[in-house]
mmCIF file of C-alpha atoms and ligand atoms in Angstrom:
data_model
loop_
_atom_site.group_PDB
_atom_site.id
_atom_site.type_symbol
_atom_site.label_atom_id
_atom_site.label_comp_id
_atom_site.label_asym_id
_atom_site.label_seq_id
_atom_site.Cartn_x
_atom_site.Cartn_y
_atom_site.Cartn_z
ATOM 1 C CA MET A 1 127.204 45.803 99.405
ATOM 2 C CA THR A 2 126.684 44.100 96.015
ATOM 3 C CA ALA A 3 123.398 43.568 94.005
ATOM 4 C CA MET A 4 123.389 40.052 95.377
ATOM 5 C CA ASP A 5 123.265 41.047 99.062
ATOM 6 C CA PRO A 6 119.857 41.237 100.851
ATOM 7 C CA PRO A 7 118.805 44.891 101.331
ATOM 8 C CA SER A 8 119.513 46.279 104.752
ATOM 9 C CA LEU A 9 116.021 47.450 105.768
ATOM 10 C CA PRO A 10 114.388 47.890 109.147
ATOM 11 C CA LEU A 11 112.789 44.555 110.036
ATOM 12 C CA GLN A 12 109.123 43.664 110.401
ATOM 13 C CA LEU A 13 107.714 46.504 108.391
ATOM 14 C CA PRO A 14 104.189 45.771 107.062
ATOM 15 C CA LEU A 15 103.839 45.128 103.415
ATOM 16 C CA GLY A 16 104.025 48.265 101.289
ATOM 17 C CA GLU A 17 106.312 50.357 103.574
ATOM 18 C CA ALA A 18 109.629 49.365 101.969
ATOM 19 C CA SER A 19 109.921 47.486 98.733
ATOM 20 C CA PRO A 20 112.874 48.464 96.729
ATOM 21 C CA GLY A 21 113.566 46.212 93.730
ATOM 22 C CA PRO A 22 112.590 45.531 90.186
ATOM 23 C CA ILE A 23 108.958 45.889 89.082
ATOM 24 C CA ALA A 24 107.658 43.147 86.740
ATOM 25 C CA ALA A 25 105.251 43.943 83.996
ATOM 26 C CA ASP A 26 103.308 40.742 84.426
ATOM 27 C CA LEU A 27 103.227 37.481 86.296
ATOM 28 C CA GLY A 28 105.347 35.700 83.580
ATOM 29 C CA GLN A 29 108.143 38.204 84.020
ATOM 30 C CA LEU A 30 107.735 38.187 87.762
ATOM 31 C CA GLY A 31 108.300 34.406 87.730
ATOM 32 C CA ASP A 32 111.440 34.828 85.560
ATOM 33 C CA ASP A 33 112.721 37.511 87.937
ATOM 34 C CA CYS A 34 112.071 35.332 91.009
ATOM 35 C CA ARG A 35 113.887 32.389 89.400
ATOM 36 C CA ARG A 36 116.991 34.575 88.933
ATOM 37 C CA CYS A 37 116.730 36.031 92.489
ATOM 38 C CA ARG A 38 119.759 35.926 94.819
ATOM 39 C CA ARG A 39 118.619 38.556 97.255
ATOM 40 C CA CYS A 40 119.228 36.308 100.288
ATOM 41 C CA GLY A 41 121.117 33.248 101.309
ATOM 42 C CA LEU A 42 118.195 30.835 100.715
ATOM 43 C CA ALA A 43 119.107 30.964 97.052
ATOM 44 C CA ASP A 44 122.211 28.869 97.817
ATOM 45 C CA GLY A 45 120.241 25.811 98.944
ATOM 46 C CA ARG A 46 117.162 25.795 96.623
ATOM 47 C CA THR A 47 116.396 23.230 93.955
ATOM 48 C CA HIS A 48 113.471 25.374 92.620
ATOM 49 C CA VAL A 49 112.229 28.846 93.305
ATOM 50 C CA VAL A 50 108.585 28.248 94.339
ATOM 51 C CA VAL A 51 106.487 31.121 92.875
ATOM 52 C CA SER A 52 102.879 30.077 92.871
ATOM 53 C CA ARG A 53 100.163 27.773 91.770
ATOM 54 C CA GLY A 54 96.469 28.210 91.110
ATOM 55 C CA ASN A 55 94.544 30.878 89.196
ATOM 56 C CA PRO A 56 96.018 34.374 88.821
ATOM 57 C CA ALA A 57 92.463 35.577 88.060
ATOM 58 C CA ALA A 58 91.109 34.290 91.367
ATOM 59 C CA ARG A 59 89.557 36.672 93.920
ATOM 60 C CA LEU A 60 91.227 34.726 96.739
ATOM 61 C CA MET A 61 95.012 34.664 97.469
ATOM 62 C CA VAL A 62 96.428 32.238 100.062
ATOM 63 C CA ILE A 63 99.853 33.174 101.457
ATOM 64 C CA GLY A 64 101.844 30.637 103.378
ATOM 65 C CA GLU A 65 105.292 30.589 105.003
ATOM 66 C CA GLY A 66 107.731 29.060 102.577
ATOM 67 C CA PRO A 67 108.499 25.892 100.524
ATOM 68 C CA GLY A 68 109.148 22.602 102.231
ATOM 69 C CA ALA A 69 110.929 19.635 100.736
ATOM 70 C CA GLN A 70 108.258 18.613 98.231
ATOM 71 C CA GLU A 71 107.712 22.228 97.153
ATOM 72 C CA ASP A 72 111.440 22.713 96.659
ATOM 73 C CA ALA A 73 111.525 19.455 94.620
ATOM 74 C CA THR A 74 108.542 20.288 92.410
ATOM 75 C CA GLY A 75 108.610 24.152 92.284
ATOM 76 C CA GLN A 76 104.931 24.282 93.354
ATOM 77 C CA PRO A 77 103.725 25.689 96.636
ATOM 78 C CA PHE A 78 101.594 23.573 99.065
ATOM 79 C CA VAL A 79 101.909 20.268 97.393
ATOM 80 C CA GLY A 80 103.116 18.256 100.432
ATOM 81 C CA ARG A 81 100.974 16.972 103.264
ATOM 82 C CA ALA A 82 100.203 20.492 104.540
ATOM 83 C CA GLY A 83 99.082 21.440 100.975
ATOM 84 C CA GLN A 84 96.881 18.336 100.703
ATOM 85 C CA LEU A 85 95.215 19.313 103.967
ATOM 86 C CA LEU A 86 94.855 22.924 102.774
ATOM 87 C CA ASP A 87 93.202 21.667 99.523
ATOM 88 C CA GLN A 88 90.809 19.513 101.487
ATOM 89 C CA MET A 89 89.812 22.172 103.868
ATOM 90 C CA LEU A 90 89.222 24.688 101.059
ATOM 91 C CA ALA A 91 87.269 22.047 99.120
ATOM 92 C CA SER A 92 85.040 21.699 102.215
ATOM 93 C CA VAL A 93 83.750 25.303 101.618
ATOM 94 C CA ALA A 94 83.602 24.759 97.865
ATOM 95 C CA ILE A 95 86.894 26.500 97.096
ATOM 96 C CA ASP A 96 88.970 24.603 94.473
ATOM 97 C CA SER A 97 92.572 25.458 95.302
ATOM 98 C CA ASN A 98 93.685 25.636 91.636
ATOM 99 C CA ARG A 99 90.598 27.159 90.136
ATOM 100 C CA ASP A 100 89.401 29.582 92.815
ATOM 101 C CA ALA A 101 92.676 30.616 94.557
ATOM 102 C CA TYR A 102 96.099 31.829 93.766
ATOM 103 C CA ILE A 103 98.603 30.293 96.239
ATOM 104 C CA CYS A 104 102.059 31.544 97.191
ATOM 105 C CA ASN A 105 104.444 32.069 100.135
ATOM 106 C CA VAL A 106 106.219 34.918 101.986
ATOM 107 C CA VAL A 107 109.564 33.386 100.928
ATOM 108 C CA LYS A 108 109.994 31.641 97.660
ATOM 109 C CA CYS A 109 113.030 29.422 98.449
ATOM 110 C CA ARG A 110 113.130 26.561 101.051
ATOM 111 C CA PRO A 111 114.658 27.461 104.402
ATOM 112 C CA PRO A 112 117.134 24.686 105.362
ATOM 113 C CA GLY A 113 115.591 21.908 107.524
ATOM 114 C CA ASN A 114 112.194 23.541 107.202
ATOM 115 C CA ARG A 115 113.037 26.185 109.774
ATOM 116 C CA LYS A 116 110.971 29.404 109.778
ATOM 117 C CA PRO A 117 112.312 32.100 107.526
ATOM 118 C CA THR A 118 114.137 34.883 109.285
ATOM 119 C CA ALA A 119 112.859 38.483 109.270
ATOM 120 C CA LEU A 120 115.698 39.386 106.916
ATOM 121 C CA GLU A 121 114.750 36.676 104.428
ATOM 122 C CA ILE A 122 111.126 37.687 104.529
ATOM 123 C CA GLU A 123 112.240 41.258 104.001
ATOM 124 C CA ALA A 124 114.482 40.229 101.020
ATOM 125 C CA CYS A 125 111.613 38.380 99.359
ATOM 126 C CA ARG A 126 108.959 41.111 100.051
ATOM 127 C CA PRO A 127 109.154 42.814 96.661
ATOM 128 C CA TRP A 128 108.148 39.641 94.944
ATOM 129 C CA LEU A 129 105.116 39.128 97.235
ATOM 130 C CA GLU A 130 104.175 42.752 96.908
ATOM 131 C CA GLN A 131 104.209 42.434 93.086
ATOM 132 C CA GLN A 132 102.207 39.215 93.182
ATOM 133 C CA ILE A 133 99.464 41.021 95.227
ATOM 134 C CA ARG A 134 99.470 43.968 92.850
ATOM 135 C CA LEU A 135 99.406 41.836 89.623
ATOM 136 C CA VAL A 136 96.797 39.228 90.907
ATOM 137 C CA ASP A 137 94.727 41.944 92.596
ATOM 138 C CA PRO A 138 92.820 39.647 95.009
ATOM 139 C CA ALA A 139 89.843 40.854 96.921
ATOM 140 C CA VAL A 140 90.488 38.461 99.905
ATOM 141 C CA ILE A 141 93.846 37.236 101.244
ATOM 142 C CA LEU A 142 94.330 34.469 103.684
ATOM 143 C CA LEU A 143 97.501 34.615 105.799
ATOM 144 C CA ALA A 144 98.247 30.946 106.637
ATOM 145 C CA GLY A 145 100.395 30.960 109.862
ATOM 146 C CA ALA A 146 102.573 33.222 111.882
ATOM 147 C CA SER A 147 105.233 34.002 109.164
ATOM 148 C CA ALA A 148 102.527 35.165 106.761
ATOM 149 C CA LEU A 149 100.987 37.313 109.397
ATOM 150 C CA GLU A 150 104.435 38.811 110.185
ATOM 151 C CA GLY A 151 105.534 39.041 106.476
ATOM 152 C CA VAL A 152 102.366 40.746 105.310
ATOM 153 C CA LEU A 153 101.075 42.786 108.187
ATOM 154 C CA GLY A 154 104.290 43.185 110.222
ATOM 155 C CA ILE A 155 102.583 41.528 113.264
ATOM 156 C CA LYS A 156 104.904 39.283 115.123
ATOM 157 C CA GLY A 157 103.218 36.673 117.264
ATOM 158 C CA GLY A 158 99.504 36.216 118.185
ATOM 159 C CA ILE A 159 98.298 34.022 115.408
ATOM 160 C CA THR A 160 96.103 31.927 117.723
ATOM 161 C CA ARG A 161 94.497 35.192 119.023
ATOM 162 C CA LEU A 162 94.234 36.908 115.627
ATOM 163 C CA ARG A 163 93.072 33.909 113.501
ATOM 164 C CA GLY A 164 89.613 34.329 112.085
ATOM 165 C CA GLN A 165 89.600 38.065 112.394
ATOM 166 C CA TRP A 166 88.968 40.213 109.376
ATOM 167 C CA ARG A 167 91.184 43.176 108.662
ATOM 168 C CA ARG A 168 90.842 45.667 105.795
ATOM 169 C CA GLY A 169 94.089 46.585 104.239
ATOM 170 C CA GLU A 170 94.951 50.290 104.470
ATOM 171 C CA ARG A 171 97.985 50.895 102.454
ATOM 172 C CA GLU A 172 99.089 49.763 99.057
ATOM 173 C CA PRO A 173 99.282 46.976 97.951
ATOM 174 C CA LEU A 174 96.727 45.913 100.615
ATOM 175 C CA ALA A 175 94.412 48.890 100.457
ATOM 176 C CA GLY A 176 90.755 47.775 100.322
ATOM 177 C CA ARG A 177 91.520 44.125 100.405
ATOM 178 C CA TRP A 178 90.096 41.803 103.032
ATOM 179 C CA LEU A 179 92.687 39.850 105.010
ATOM 180 C CA MET A 180 92.211 37.068 107.438
ATOM 181 C CA PRO A 181 94.968 35.175 109.336
ATOM 182 C CA ILE A 182 94.280 31.449 109.713
ATOM 183 C CA LEU A 183 96.222 28.717 111.431
ATOM 184 C CA HIS A 184 98.899 27.079 109.319
ATOM 185 C CA PRO A 185 97.950 23.628 107.928
ATOM 186 C CA SER A 186 101.158 22.193 109.294
ATOM 187 C CA TYR A 187 99.963 23.097 112.759
ATOM 188 C CA LEU A 188 96.616 21.403 111.983
ATOM 189 C CA LEU A 189 98.397 18.286 110.956
ATOM 190 C CA ARG A 190 100.111 18.226 114.389
ATOM 191 C CA ASN A 191 96.637 18.811 116.039
ATOM 192 C CA PRO A 192 94.343 16.525 114.153
ATOM 193 C CA SER A 193 91.430 16.569 116.600
ATOM 194 C CA ARG A 194 88.147 17.777 115.015
ATOM 195 C CA GLN A 195 86.361 18.252 118.280
ATOM 196 C CA GLN A 196 84.484 21.485 118.872
ATOM 197 C CA GLY A 197 86.960 24.279 119.788
ATOM 198 C CA SER A 198 89.942 22.399 118.315
ATOM 199 C CA PRO A 199 92.298 24.179 115.903
ATOM 200 C CA LYS A 200 90.836 22.263 113.011
ATOM 201 C CA TRP A 201 87.299 23.014 113.962
ATOM 202 C CA LEU A 202 88.128 26.755 114.372
ATOM 203 C CA THR A 203 89.891 26.808 110.956
ATOM 204 C CA TRP A 204 86.883 25.234 109.348
ATOM 205 C CA HIS A 205 84.661 27.894 110.835
ATOM 206 C CA ASP A 206 87.166 30.601 109.658
ATOM 207 C CA LEU A 207 86.964 29.106 106.110
ATOM 208 C CA GLN A 208 83.157 29.189 106.191
ATOM 209 C CA ASP A 209 83.461 32.914 106.925
ATOM 210 C CA VAL A 210 85.837 33.232 104.005
ATOM 211 C CA ARG A 211 83.257 31.526 101.875
ATOM 212 C CA ARG A 212 80.550 33.959 102.996
ATOM 213 C CA ARG A 213 82.805 36.857 102.249
ATOM 214 C CA LEU A 214 83.549 35.633 98.717
ATOM 215 C CA ASP A 215 79.856 35.010 98.112
ATOM 216 C CA GLN A 216 78.981 38.624 99.184
ATOM 217 C CA LEU A 217 81.677 39.955 96.934
ATOM 218 C CA GLU A 218 80.270 38.061 94.019
ATOM 219 C CA GLU A 219 76.688 39.047 94.542
ATOM 220 C CA PRO A 220 75.472 41.243 91.725
ATOM 221 C CA ARG A 221 74.954 44.812 92.776
ATOM 222 C CA GLN A 222 71.329 45.706 93.495
ATOM 223 C CA PRO A 223 69.991 48.513 91.174
ATOM 224 C CA VAL A 224 69.630 51.797 93.067
ATOM 225 C CA SER A 225 65.959 52.862 92.897
HETATM 226 N N1 URA B 301 104.126 25.282 103.955
HETATM 227 C C1 URA B 301 104.058 26.558 103.503
HETATM 228 O O1 URA B 301 103.848 27.526 104.214
HETATM 229 N N2 URA B 301 104.048 26.693 102.215
HETATM 230 C C2 URA B 301 104.250 25.696 101.361
HETATM 231 O O2 URA B 301 104.395 25.959 100.103
HETATM 232 C C3 URA B 301 104.319 24.438 101.898
HETATM 233 C C4 URA B 301 104.229 24.255 103.179
#
């Protein structure tokens, strides 16, 4: 095995259970390290490594699956149609995606033909995501879609059942953070109905819950009498 090979690790471990690899001092260095990364085969087909967009000081982190064509072309996550819908839905609960959120993906390079990243690719990219979480230090993390649920919590399948449910992270780097799986915006583009009970309607309710959580976290502490 060479330094270029992906690590051979057990698959589908939750974040924090196995993350060998370099540790960056700050997000600038992390970006540079990501751009040099050849830990898996996705490096061969990429135009850009897609690290993040948004505000590194935000209390909210949104984690998606991986770059698509537009993200690969621009080097920015969630800038295609799914990203525009994500922005609109966040805006509907007064979250500005660039000011109030830090947005990234479980894999930083585009899987060919927009296929889902494999468990091994997610595993190879995990040290970068783990360091992003440590350095940004968000209070609330949204897991957009099944790959984010798998990549961060090690839960394979069940996004439609688990969406909207809060979890409290137990182990580093998730310890103490609030996590909520939500439906992926690409899925919402394929299911555009806004009727009561539709995927879009459910997601809007999930995001309202996220808004409430952020508001609670931002409430000034009451003095103890
Ligand atoms: N879908 C994702 O999961 N991430 C992106 O950056 C774009 C589309």
